[in-house]
mmCIF file of C-alpha atoms in Angstrom:
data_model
loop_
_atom_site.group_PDB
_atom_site.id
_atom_site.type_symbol
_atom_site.label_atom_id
_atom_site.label_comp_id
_atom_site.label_asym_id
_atom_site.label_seq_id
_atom_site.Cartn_x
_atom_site.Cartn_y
_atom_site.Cartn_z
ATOM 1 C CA UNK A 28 0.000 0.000 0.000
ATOM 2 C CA UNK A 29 2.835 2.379 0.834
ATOM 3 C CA UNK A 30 4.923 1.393 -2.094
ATOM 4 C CA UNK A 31 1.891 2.153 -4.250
ATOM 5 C CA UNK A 32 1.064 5.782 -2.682
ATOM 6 C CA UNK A 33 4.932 6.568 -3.384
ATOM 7 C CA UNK A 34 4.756 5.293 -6.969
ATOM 8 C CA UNK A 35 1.670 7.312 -7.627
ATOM 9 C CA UNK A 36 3.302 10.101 -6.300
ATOM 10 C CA UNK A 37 6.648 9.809 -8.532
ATOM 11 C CA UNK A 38 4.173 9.478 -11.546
ATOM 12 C CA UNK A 39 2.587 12.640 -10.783
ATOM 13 C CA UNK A 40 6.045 14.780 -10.387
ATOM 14 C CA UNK A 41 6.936 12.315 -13.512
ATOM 15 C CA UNK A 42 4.281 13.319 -15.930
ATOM 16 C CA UNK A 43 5.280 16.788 -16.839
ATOM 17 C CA UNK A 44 8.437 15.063 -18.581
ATOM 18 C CA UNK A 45 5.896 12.306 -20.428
ATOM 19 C CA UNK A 46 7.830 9.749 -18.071
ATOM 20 C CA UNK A 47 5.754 6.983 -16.054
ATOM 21 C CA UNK A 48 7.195 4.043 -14.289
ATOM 22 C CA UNK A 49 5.837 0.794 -15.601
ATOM 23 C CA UNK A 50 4.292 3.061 -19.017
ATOM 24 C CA UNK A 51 4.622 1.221 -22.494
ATOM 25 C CA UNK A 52 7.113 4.076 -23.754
ATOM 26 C CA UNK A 53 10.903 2.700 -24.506
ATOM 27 C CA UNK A 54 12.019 5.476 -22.112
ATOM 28 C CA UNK A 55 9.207 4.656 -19.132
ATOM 29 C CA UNK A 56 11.065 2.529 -16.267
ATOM 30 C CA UNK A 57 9.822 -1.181 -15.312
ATOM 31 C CA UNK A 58 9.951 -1.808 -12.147
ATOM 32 C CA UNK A 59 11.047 -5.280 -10.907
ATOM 33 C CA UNK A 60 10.954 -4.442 -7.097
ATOM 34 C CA UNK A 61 8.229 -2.810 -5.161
ATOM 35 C CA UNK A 62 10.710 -1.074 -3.364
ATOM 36 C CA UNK A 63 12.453 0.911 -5.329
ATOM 37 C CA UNK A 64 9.600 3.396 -4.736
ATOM 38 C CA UNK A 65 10.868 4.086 -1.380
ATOM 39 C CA UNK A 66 14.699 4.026 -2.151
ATOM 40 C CA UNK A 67 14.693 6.755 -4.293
ATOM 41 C CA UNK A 68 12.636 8.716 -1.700
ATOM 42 C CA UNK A 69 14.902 8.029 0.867
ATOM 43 C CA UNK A 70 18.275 8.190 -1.117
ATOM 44 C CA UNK A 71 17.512 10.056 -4.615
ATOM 45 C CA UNK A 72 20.119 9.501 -7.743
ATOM 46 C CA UNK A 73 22.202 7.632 -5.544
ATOM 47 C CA UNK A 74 18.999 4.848 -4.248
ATOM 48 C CA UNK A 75 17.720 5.231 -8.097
ATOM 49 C CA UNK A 76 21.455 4.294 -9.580
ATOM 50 C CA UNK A 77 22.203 1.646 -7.175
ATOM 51 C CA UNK A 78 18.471 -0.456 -7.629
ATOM 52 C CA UNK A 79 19.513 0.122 -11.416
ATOM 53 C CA UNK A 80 22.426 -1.606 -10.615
ATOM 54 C CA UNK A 81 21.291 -4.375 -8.789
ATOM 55 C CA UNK A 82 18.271 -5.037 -11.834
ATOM 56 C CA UNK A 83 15.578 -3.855 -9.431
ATOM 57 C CA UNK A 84 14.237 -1.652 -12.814
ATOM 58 C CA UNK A 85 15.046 -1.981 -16.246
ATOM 59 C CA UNK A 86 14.425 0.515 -19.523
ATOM 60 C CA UNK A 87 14.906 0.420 -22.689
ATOM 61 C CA UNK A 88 16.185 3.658 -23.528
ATOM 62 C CA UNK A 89 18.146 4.926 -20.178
ATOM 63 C CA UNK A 90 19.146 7.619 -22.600
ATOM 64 C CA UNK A 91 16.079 9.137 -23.469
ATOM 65 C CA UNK A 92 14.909 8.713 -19.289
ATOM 66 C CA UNK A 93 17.322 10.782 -18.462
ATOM 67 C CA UNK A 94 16.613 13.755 -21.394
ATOM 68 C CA UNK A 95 13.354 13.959 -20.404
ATOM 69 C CA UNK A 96 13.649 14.226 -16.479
ATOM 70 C CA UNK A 97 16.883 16.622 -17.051
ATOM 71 C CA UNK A 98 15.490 18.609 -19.716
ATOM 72 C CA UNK A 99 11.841 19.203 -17.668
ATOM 73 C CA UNK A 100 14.165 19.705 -14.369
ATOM 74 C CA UNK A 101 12.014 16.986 -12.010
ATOM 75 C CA UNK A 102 15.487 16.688 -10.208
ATOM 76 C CA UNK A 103 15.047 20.622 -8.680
ATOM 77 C CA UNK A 104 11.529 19.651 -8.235
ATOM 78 C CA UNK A 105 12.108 16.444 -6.031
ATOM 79 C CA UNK A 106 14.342 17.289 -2.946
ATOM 80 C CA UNK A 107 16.768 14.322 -1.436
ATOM 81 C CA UNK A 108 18.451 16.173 1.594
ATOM 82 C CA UNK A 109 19.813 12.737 2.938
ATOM 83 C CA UNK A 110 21.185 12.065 -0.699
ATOM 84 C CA UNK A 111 23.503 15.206 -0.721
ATOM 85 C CA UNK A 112 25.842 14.830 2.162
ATOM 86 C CA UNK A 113 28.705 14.849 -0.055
ATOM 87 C CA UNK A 114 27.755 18.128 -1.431
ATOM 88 C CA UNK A 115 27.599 20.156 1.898
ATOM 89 C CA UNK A 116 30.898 17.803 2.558
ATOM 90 C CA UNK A 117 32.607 19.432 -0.236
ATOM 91 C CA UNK A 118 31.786 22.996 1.147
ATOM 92 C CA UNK A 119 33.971 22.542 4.243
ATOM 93 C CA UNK A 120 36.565 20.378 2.646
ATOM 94 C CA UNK A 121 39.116 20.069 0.537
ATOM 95 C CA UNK A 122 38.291 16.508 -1.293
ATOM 96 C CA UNK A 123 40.940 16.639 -3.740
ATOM 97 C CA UNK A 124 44.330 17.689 -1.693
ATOM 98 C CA UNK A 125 47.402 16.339 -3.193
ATOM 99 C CA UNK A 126 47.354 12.961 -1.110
ATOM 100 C CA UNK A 127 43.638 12.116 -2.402
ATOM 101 C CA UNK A 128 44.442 13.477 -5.999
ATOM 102 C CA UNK A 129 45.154 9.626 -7.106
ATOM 103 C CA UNK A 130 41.766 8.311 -5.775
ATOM 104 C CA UNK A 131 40.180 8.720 -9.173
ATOM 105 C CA UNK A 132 43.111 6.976 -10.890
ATOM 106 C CA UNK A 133 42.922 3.898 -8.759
ATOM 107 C CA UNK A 134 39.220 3.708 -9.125
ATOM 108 C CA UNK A 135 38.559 4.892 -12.384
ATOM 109 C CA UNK A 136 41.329 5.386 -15.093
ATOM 110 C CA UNK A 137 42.851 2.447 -13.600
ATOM 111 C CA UNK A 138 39.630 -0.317 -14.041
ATOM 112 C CA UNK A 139 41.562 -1.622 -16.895
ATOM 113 C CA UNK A 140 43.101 -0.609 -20.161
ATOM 114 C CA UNK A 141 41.191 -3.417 -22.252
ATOM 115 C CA UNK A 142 37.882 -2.007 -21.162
ATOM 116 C CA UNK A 143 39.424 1.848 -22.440
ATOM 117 C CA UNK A 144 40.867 -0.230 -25.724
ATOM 118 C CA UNK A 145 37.970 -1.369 -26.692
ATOM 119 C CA UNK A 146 35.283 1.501 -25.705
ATOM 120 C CA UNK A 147 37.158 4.528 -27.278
ATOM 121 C CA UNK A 148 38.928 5.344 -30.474
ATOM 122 C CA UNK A 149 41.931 4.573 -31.660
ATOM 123 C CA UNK A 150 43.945 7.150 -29.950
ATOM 124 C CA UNK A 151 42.193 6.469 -27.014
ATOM 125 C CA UNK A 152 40.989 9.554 -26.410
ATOM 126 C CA UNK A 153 38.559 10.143 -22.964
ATOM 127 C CA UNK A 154 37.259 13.485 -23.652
ATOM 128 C CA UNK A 155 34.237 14.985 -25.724
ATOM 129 C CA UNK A 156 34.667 14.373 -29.929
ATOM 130 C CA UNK A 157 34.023 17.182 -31.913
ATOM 131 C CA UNK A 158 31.338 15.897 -34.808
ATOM 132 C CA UNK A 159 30.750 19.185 -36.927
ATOM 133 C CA UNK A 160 32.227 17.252 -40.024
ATOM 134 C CA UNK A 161 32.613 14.043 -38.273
ATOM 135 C CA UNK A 162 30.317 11.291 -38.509
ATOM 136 C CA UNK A 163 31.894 8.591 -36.325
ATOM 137 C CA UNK A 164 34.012 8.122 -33.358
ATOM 138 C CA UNK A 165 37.604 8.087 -34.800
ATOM 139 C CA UNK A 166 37.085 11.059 -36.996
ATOM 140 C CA UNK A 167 35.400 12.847 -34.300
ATOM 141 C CA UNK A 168 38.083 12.837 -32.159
ATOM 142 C CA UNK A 169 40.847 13.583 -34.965
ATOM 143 C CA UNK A 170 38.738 16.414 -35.176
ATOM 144 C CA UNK A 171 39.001 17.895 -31.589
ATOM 145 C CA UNK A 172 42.538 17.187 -31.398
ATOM 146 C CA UNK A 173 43.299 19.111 -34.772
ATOM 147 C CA UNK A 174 40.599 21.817 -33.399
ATOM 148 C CA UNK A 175 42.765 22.192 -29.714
ATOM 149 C CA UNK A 176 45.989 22.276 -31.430
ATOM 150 C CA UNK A 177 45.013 24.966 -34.020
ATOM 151 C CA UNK A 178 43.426 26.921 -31.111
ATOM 152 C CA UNK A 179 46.678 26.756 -29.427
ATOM 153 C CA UNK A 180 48.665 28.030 -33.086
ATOM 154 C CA UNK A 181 51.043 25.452 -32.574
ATOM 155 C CA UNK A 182 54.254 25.192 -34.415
ATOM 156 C CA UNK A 183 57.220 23.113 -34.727
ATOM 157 C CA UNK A 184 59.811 22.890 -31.858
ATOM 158 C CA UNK A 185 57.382 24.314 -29.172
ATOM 159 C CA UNK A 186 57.379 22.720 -25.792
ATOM 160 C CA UNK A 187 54.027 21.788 -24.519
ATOM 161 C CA UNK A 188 52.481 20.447 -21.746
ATOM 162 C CA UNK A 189 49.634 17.977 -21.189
ATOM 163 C CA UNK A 190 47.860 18.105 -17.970
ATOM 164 C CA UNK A 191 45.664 15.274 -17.504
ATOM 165 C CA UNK A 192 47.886 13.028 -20.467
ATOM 166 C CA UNK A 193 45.347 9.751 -20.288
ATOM 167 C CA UNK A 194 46.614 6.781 -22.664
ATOM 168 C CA UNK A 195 49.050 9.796 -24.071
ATOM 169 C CA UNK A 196 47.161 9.852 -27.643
ATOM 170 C CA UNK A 197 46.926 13.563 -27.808
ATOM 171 C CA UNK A 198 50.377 13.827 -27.116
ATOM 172 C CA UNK A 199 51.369 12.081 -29.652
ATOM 173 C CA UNK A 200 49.422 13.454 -32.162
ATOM 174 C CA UNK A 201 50.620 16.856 -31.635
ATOM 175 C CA UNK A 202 54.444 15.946 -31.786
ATOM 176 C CA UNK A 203 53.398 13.718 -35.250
ATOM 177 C CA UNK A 204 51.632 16.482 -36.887
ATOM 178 C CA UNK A 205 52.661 19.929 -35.345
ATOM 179 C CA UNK A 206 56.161 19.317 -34.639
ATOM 180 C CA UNK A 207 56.514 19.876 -30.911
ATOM 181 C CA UNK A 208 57.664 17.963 -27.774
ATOM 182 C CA UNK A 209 55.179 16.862 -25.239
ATOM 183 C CA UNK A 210 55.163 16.413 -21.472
ATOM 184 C CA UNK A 211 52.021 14.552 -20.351
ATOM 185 C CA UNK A 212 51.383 13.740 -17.045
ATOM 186 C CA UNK A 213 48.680 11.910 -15.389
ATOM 187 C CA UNK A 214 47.257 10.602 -12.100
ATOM 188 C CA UNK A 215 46.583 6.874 -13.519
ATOM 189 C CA UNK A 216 49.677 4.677 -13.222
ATOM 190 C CA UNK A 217 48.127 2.093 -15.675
ATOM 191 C CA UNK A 218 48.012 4.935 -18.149
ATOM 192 C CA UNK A 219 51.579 6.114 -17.871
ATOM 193 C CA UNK A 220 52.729 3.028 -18.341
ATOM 194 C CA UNK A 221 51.088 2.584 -21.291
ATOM 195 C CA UNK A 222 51.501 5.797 -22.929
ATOM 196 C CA UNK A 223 55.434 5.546 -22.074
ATOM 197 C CA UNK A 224 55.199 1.577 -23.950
ATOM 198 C CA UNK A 225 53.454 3.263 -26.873
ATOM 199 C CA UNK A 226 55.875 6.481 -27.878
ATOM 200 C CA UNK A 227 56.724 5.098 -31.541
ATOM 201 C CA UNK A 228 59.880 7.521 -30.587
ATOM 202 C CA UNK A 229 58.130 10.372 -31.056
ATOM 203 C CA UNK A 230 59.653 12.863 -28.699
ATOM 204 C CA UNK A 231 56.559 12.441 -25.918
ATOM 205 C CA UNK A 232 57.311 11.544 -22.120
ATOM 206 C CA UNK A 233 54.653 10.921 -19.600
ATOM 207 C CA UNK A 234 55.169 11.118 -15.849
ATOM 208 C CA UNK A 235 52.934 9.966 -13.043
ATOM 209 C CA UNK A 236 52.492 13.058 -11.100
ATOM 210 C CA UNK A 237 49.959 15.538 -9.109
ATOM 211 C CA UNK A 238 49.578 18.816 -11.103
ATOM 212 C CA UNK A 239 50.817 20.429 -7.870
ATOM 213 C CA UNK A 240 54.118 19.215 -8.211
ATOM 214 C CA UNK A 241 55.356 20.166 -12.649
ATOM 215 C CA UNK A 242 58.149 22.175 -12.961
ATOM 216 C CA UNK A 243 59.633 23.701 -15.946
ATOM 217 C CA UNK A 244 58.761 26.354 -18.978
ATOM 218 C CA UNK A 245 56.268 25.059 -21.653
ATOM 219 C CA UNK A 246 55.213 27.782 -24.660
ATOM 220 C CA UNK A 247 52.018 25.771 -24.381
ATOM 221 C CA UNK A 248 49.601 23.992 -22.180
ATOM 222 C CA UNK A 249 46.424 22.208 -22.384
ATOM 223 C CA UNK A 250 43.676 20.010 -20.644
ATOM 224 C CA UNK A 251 41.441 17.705 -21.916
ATOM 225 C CA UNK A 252 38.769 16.266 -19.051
ATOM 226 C CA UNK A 253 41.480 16.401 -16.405
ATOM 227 C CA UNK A 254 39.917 19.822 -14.634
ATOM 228 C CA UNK A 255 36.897 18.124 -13.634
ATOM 229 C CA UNK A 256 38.891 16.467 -10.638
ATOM 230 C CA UNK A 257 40.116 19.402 -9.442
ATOM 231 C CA UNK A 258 37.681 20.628 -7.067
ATOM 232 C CA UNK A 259 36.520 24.133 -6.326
ATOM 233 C CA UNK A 260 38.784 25.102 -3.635
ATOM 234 C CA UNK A 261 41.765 23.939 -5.650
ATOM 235 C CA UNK A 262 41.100 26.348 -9.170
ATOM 236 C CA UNK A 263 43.187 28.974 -7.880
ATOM 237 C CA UNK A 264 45.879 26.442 -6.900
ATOM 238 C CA UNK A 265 45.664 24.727 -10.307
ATOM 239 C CA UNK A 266 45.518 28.415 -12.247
ATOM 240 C CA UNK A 267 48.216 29.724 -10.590
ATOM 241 C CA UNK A 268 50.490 26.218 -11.291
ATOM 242 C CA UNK A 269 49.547 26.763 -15.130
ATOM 243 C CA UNK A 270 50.524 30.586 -15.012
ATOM 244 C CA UNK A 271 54.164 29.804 -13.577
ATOM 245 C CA UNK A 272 54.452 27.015 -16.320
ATOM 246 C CA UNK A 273 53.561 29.079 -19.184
ATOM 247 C CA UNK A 274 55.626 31.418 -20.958
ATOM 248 C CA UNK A 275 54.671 35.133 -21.158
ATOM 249 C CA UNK A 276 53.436 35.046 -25.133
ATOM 250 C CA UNK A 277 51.955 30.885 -24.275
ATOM 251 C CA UNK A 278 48.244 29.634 -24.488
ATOM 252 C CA UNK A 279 46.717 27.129 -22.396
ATOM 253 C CA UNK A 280 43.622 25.692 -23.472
ATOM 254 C CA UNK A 281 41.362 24.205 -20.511
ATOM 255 C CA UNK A 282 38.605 21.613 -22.134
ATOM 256 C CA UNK A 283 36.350 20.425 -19.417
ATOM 257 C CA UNK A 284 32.704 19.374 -18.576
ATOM 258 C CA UNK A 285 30.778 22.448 -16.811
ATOM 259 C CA UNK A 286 27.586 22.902 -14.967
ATOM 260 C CA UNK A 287 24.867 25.513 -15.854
ATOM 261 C CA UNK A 288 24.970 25.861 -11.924
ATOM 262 C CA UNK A 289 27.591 26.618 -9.334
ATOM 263 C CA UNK A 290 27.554 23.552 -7.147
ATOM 264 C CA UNK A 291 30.380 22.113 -4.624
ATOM 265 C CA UNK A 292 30.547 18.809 -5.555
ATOM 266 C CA UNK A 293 29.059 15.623 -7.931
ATOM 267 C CA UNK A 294 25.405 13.734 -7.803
ATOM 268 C CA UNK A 295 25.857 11.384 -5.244
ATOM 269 C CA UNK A 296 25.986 7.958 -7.422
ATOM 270 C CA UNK A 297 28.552 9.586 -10.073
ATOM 271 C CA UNK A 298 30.836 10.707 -7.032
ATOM 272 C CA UNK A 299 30.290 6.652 -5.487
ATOM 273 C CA UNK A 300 31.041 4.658 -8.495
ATOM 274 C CA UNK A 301 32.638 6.856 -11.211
ATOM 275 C CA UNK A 302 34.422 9.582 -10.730
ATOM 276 C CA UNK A 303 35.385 9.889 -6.669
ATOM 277 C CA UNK A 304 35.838 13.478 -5.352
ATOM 278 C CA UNK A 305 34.495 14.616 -8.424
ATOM 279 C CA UNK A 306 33.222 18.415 -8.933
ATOM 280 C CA UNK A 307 31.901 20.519 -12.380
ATOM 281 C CA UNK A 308 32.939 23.404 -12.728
ATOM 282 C CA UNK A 309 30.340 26.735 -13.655
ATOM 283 C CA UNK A 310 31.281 29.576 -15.760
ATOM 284 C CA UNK A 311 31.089 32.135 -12.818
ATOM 285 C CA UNK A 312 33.477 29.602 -10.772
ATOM 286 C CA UNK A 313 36.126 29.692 -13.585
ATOM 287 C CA UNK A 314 35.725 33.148 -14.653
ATOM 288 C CA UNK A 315 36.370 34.694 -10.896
ATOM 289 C CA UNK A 316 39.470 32.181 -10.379
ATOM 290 C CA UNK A 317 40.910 33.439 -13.670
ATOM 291 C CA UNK A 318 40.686 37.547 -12.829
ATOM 292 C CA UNK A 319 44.267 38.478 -12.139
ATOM 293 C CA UNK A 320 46.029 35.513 -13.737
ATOM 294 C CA UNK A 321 44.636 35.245 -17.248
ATOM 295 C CA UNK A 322 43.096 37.276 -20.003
ATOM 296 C CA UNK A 323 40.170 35.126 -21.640
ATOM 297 C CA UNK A 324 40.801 35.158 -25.158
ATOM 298 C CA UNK A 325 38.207 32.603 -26.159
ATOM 299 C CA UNK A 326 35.132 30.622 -24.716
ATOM 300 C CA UNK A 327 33.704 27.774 -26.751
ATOM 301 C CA UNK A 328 30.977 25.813 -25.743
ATOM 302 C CA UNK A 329 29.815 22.532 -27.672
ATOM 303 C CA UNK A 330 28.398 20.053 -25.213
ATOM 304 C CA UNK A 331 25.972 18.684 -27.452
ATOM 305 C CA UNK A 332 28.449 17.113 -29.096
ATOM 306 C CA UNK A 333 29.017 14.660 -26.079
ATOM 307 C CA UNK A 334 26.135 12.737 -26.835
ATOM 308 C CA UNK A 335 27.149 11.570 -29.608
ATOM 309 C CA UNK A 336 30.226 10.722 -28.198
ATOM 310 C CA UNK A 337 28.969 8.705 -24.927
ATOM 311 C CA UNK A 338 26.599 6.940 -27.752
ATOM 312 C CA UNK A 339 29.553 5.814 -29.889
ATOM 313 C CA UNK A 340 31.539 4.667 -25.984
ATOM 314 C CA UNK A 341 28.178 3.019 -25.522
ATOM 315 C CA UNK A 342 27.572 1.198 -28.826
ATOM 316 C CA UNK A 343 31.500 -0.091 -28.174
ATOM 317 C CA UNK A 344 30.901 -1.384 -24.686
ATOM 318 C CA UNK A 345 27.664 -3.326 -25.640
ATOM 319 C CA UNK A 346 29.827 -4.833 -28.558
ATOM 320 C CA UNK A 347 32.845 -5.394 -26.683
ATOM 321 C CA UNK A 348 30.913 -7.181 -23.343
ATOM 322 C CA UNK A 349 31.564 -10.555 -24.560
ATOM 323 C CA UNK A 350 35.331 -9.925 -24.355
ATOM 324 C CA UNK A 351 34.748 -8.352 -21.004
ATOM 325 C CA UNK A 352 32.142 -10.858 -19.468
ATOM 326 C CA UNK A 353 34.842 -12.916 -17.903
ATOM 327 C CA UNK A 354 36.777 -10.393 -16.252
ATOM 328 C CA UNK A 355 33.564 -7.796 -15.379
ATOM 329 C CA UNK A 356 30.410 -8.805 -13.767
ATOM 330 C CA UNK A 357 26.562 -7.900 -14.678
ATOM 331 C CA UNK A 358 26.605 -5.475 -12.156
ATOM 332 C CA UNK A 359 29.540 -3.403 -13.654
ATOM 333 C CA UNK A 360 28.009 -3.962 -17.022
ATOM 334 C CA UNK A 361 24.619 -2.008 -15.625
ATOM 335 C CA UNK A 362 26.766 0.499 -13.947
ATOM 336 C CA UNK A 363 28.599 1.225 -16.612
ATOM 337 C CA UNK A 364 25.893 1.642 -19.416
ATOM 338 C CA UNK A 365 24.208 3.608 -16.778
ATOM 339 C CA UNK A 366 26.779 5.850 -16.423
ATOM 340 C CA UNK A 367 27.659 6.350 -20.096
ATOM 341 C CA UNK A 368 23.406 6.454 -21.111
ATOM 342 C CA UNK A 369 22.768 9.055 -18.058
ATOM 343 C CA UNK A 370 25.598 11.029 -19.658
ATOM 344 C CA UNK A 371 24.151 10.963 -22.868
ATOM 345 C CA UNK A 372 21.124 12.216 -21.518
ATOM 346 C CA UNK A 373 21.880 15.282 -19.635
ATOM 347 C CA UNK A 374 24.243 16.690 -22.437
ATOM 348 C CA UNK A 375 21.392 16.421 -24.631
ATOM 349 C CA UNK A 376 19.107 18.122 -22.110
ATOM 350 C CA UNK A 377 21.741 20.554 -22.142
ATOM 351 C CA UNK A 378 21.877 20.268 -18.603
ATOM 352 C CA UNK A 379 25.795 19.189 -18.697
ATOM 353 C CA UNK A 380 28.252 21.635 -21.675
ATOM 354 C CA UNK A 381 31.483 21.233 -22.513
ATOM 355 C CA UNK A 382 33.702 24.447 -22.624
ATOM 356 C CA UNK A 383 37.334 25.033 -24.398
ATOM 357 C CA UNK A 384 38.689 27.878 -22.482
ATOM 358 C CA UNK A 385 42.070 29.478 -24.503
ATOM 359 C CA UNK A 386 43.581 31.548 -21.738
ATOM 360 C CA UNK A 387 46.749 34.092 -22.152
ATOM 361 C CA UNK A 388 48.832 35.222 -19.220
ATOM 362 C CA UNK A 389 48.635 39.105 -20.446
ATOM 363 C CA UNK A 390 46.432 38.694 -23.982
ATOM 364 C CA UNK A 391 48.222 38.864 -26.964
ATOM 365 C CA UNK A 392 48.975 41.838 -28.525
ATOM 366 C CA UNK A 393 47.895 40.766 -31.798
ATOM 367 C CA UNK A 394 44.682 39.414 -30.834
ATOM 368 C CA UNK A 395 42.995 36.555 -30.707
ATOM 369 C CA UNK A 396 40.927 34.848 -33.712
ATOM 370 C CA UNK A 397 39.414 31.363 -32.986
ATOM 371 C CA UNK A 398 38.983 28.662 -35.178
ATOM 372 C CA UNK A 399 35.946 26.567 -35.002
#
């Protein structure tokens, strides 16, 4: 009786977004235990990701779910105060201090490089494609490395710098095509290691290291999906490190997911079982933290674009999961297409962008003309 009074409820709030659990639409949620009802009352996106993960509902389009309830904003209409601990947490906090910096790695970048080799492109590339002209994965990607690197006017026998290096594929890109020597450096031992096995003696190094810690003088700098892990009381930090690395006439480019909202810290069930000590970033948050280091010379947003991107991952993964089955169980196998299909979702709600920041320490003189 309870569980029935809660459900009706849910459907009400639901309805406004065409959404109804156990409806006949591909997007509608079937319910497989009563109780999920309660859970997400009690615990919110983290009870309603964890019963997903456990099979206690099922839909056919997790994708389109999450569009509709994003893009109609039943999340700011349903209140979980128990469910957003963490997010108070993150207020009085620092979560991501140099000695919990590697957290993510372990837990995340570090799940296993067959998984990453057989999800993402060639280069292996974990960061939004850009699909203006492309119309699959590979290309897509080819495409936002040739639009970062032409944002940054690179040019043979620069020295750059990759913060947040991943499998090093962007690294190696620019010294094959551009002419410069890289410096990645990640947080993920497992990718270090394979980025330093996979050089092809370009002149690329890689270094397992906490941003805190570079040294040395690059001409340019960039960041592909590595600022997300920063954390809001460490942008200043993490400005000022770029600014003492950068030569006075350099670029960095910063490339990272944002929020249409300033927030501390994740949604609870992204923070537990993707991306630990996790935090998006907000225009306002990045703008103040760059006044009195950096001139902006260009904002770029095209977050749309990362649906079609966490599609393509997704399509991969489903593909791939019989050469995974052995070594990953069912219930990473819901977690994960949860977690790429929930991403789709709120990128096409435009609730989620992706920005390309090109920063300057003074502005050039010349000015500034982007290429899109």
């Amino acid at each position: 009786m309870f569980d029935r009074l809660i459900k009706e409820k849910l459907n009400q709030q639901l309805a406004v977004a065409g959404v109804c659990f156990d409806g006949p639409n591909i997007w509608d949620p079937q319910v497989r235990n009563s109780r999920l009802y309660s859970r997400i009352m009690a615990q919110g996106t983290l009870g309603l990701g964890e019963a997903y993960m456990e099979g206690w509902w099922e839909c056919d389009a997790l994708d389109q779910f999450f569009y509709r309830l994003l893009r109609h904003r039943i999340s700011q209409q349903m209140k979980f105060p128990l469910s957003n601990w963490r997010r108070w947490g993150a207020k009085l906090i620092n979560l991501q201090t140099s000695r919990r910096a590697f957290i993510v790695g372990k837990r995340h970048y570090d799940v296993g490089n067959d998984l990453y080799m057989l999800m993402l492109d060639p280069l292996l590339i974990y960061s939004c494609g850009y699909w203006q002209t492309a119309d699959n994965l590979a290309d897509a990607q080819v495409a936002k490395l040739r639009l970062v690197f032409d944002k940054l006017k690179l040019s043979p026998g620069m020295r750059v710098l990759d913060i947040g290096c991943g499998w090093g594929g962007a690294a190696r890109f620019a010294a094959q095509h551009y002419g410069v020597e890289v410096v990645g450096v990640s947080i993920s031992q497992q990718q270090v290691d394979f980025a330093n096995a996979h050089k092809e003696g370009l002149p690329v190094k890689y270094i397992y290291e906490d941003y805190r810690d570079l040294q040395g003088c690059f001409d340019r700098v960039y960041s592909l999906g590595m600022f997300e892990h920063v954390g809001q009381k460490n942008y200043p930090t993490f400005l000022d490190k770029v600014a003492s690395l950068l030569s006075d006439d350099g670029l960095f480019l910063l490339h990272t997911i944002g929020g249409n909202s300033t927030v501390s810290g994740n949604d609870p069930w992204i923070d537990r079982y993707i991306f630990p000590n996790g935090a998006l970033p907000s225009i306002q948050q990045i703008g103040r933290d760059c006044e009195g280091r950096f001139v902006v010379e260009d904002i770029h947003n095209f977050g749309l674009d990362y649906d079609a991107t966490l599609l393509a991952w997704h399509e991969n993964f489903s593909q791939a999961w019989p050469q995974l089955k052995d070594r990953y169980d069912t219930p990473f196998k819901r977690m994960w297409e949860y977690y790429l299909l929930s991403s789709a979702g709120a990128f096409r709600a435009r609730d989620l962008q992706v920005w390309q920041w090109v920063l300057s320490p003074k502005g050039l003189e010349s000015g500034y003309r982007s290429p899109r």
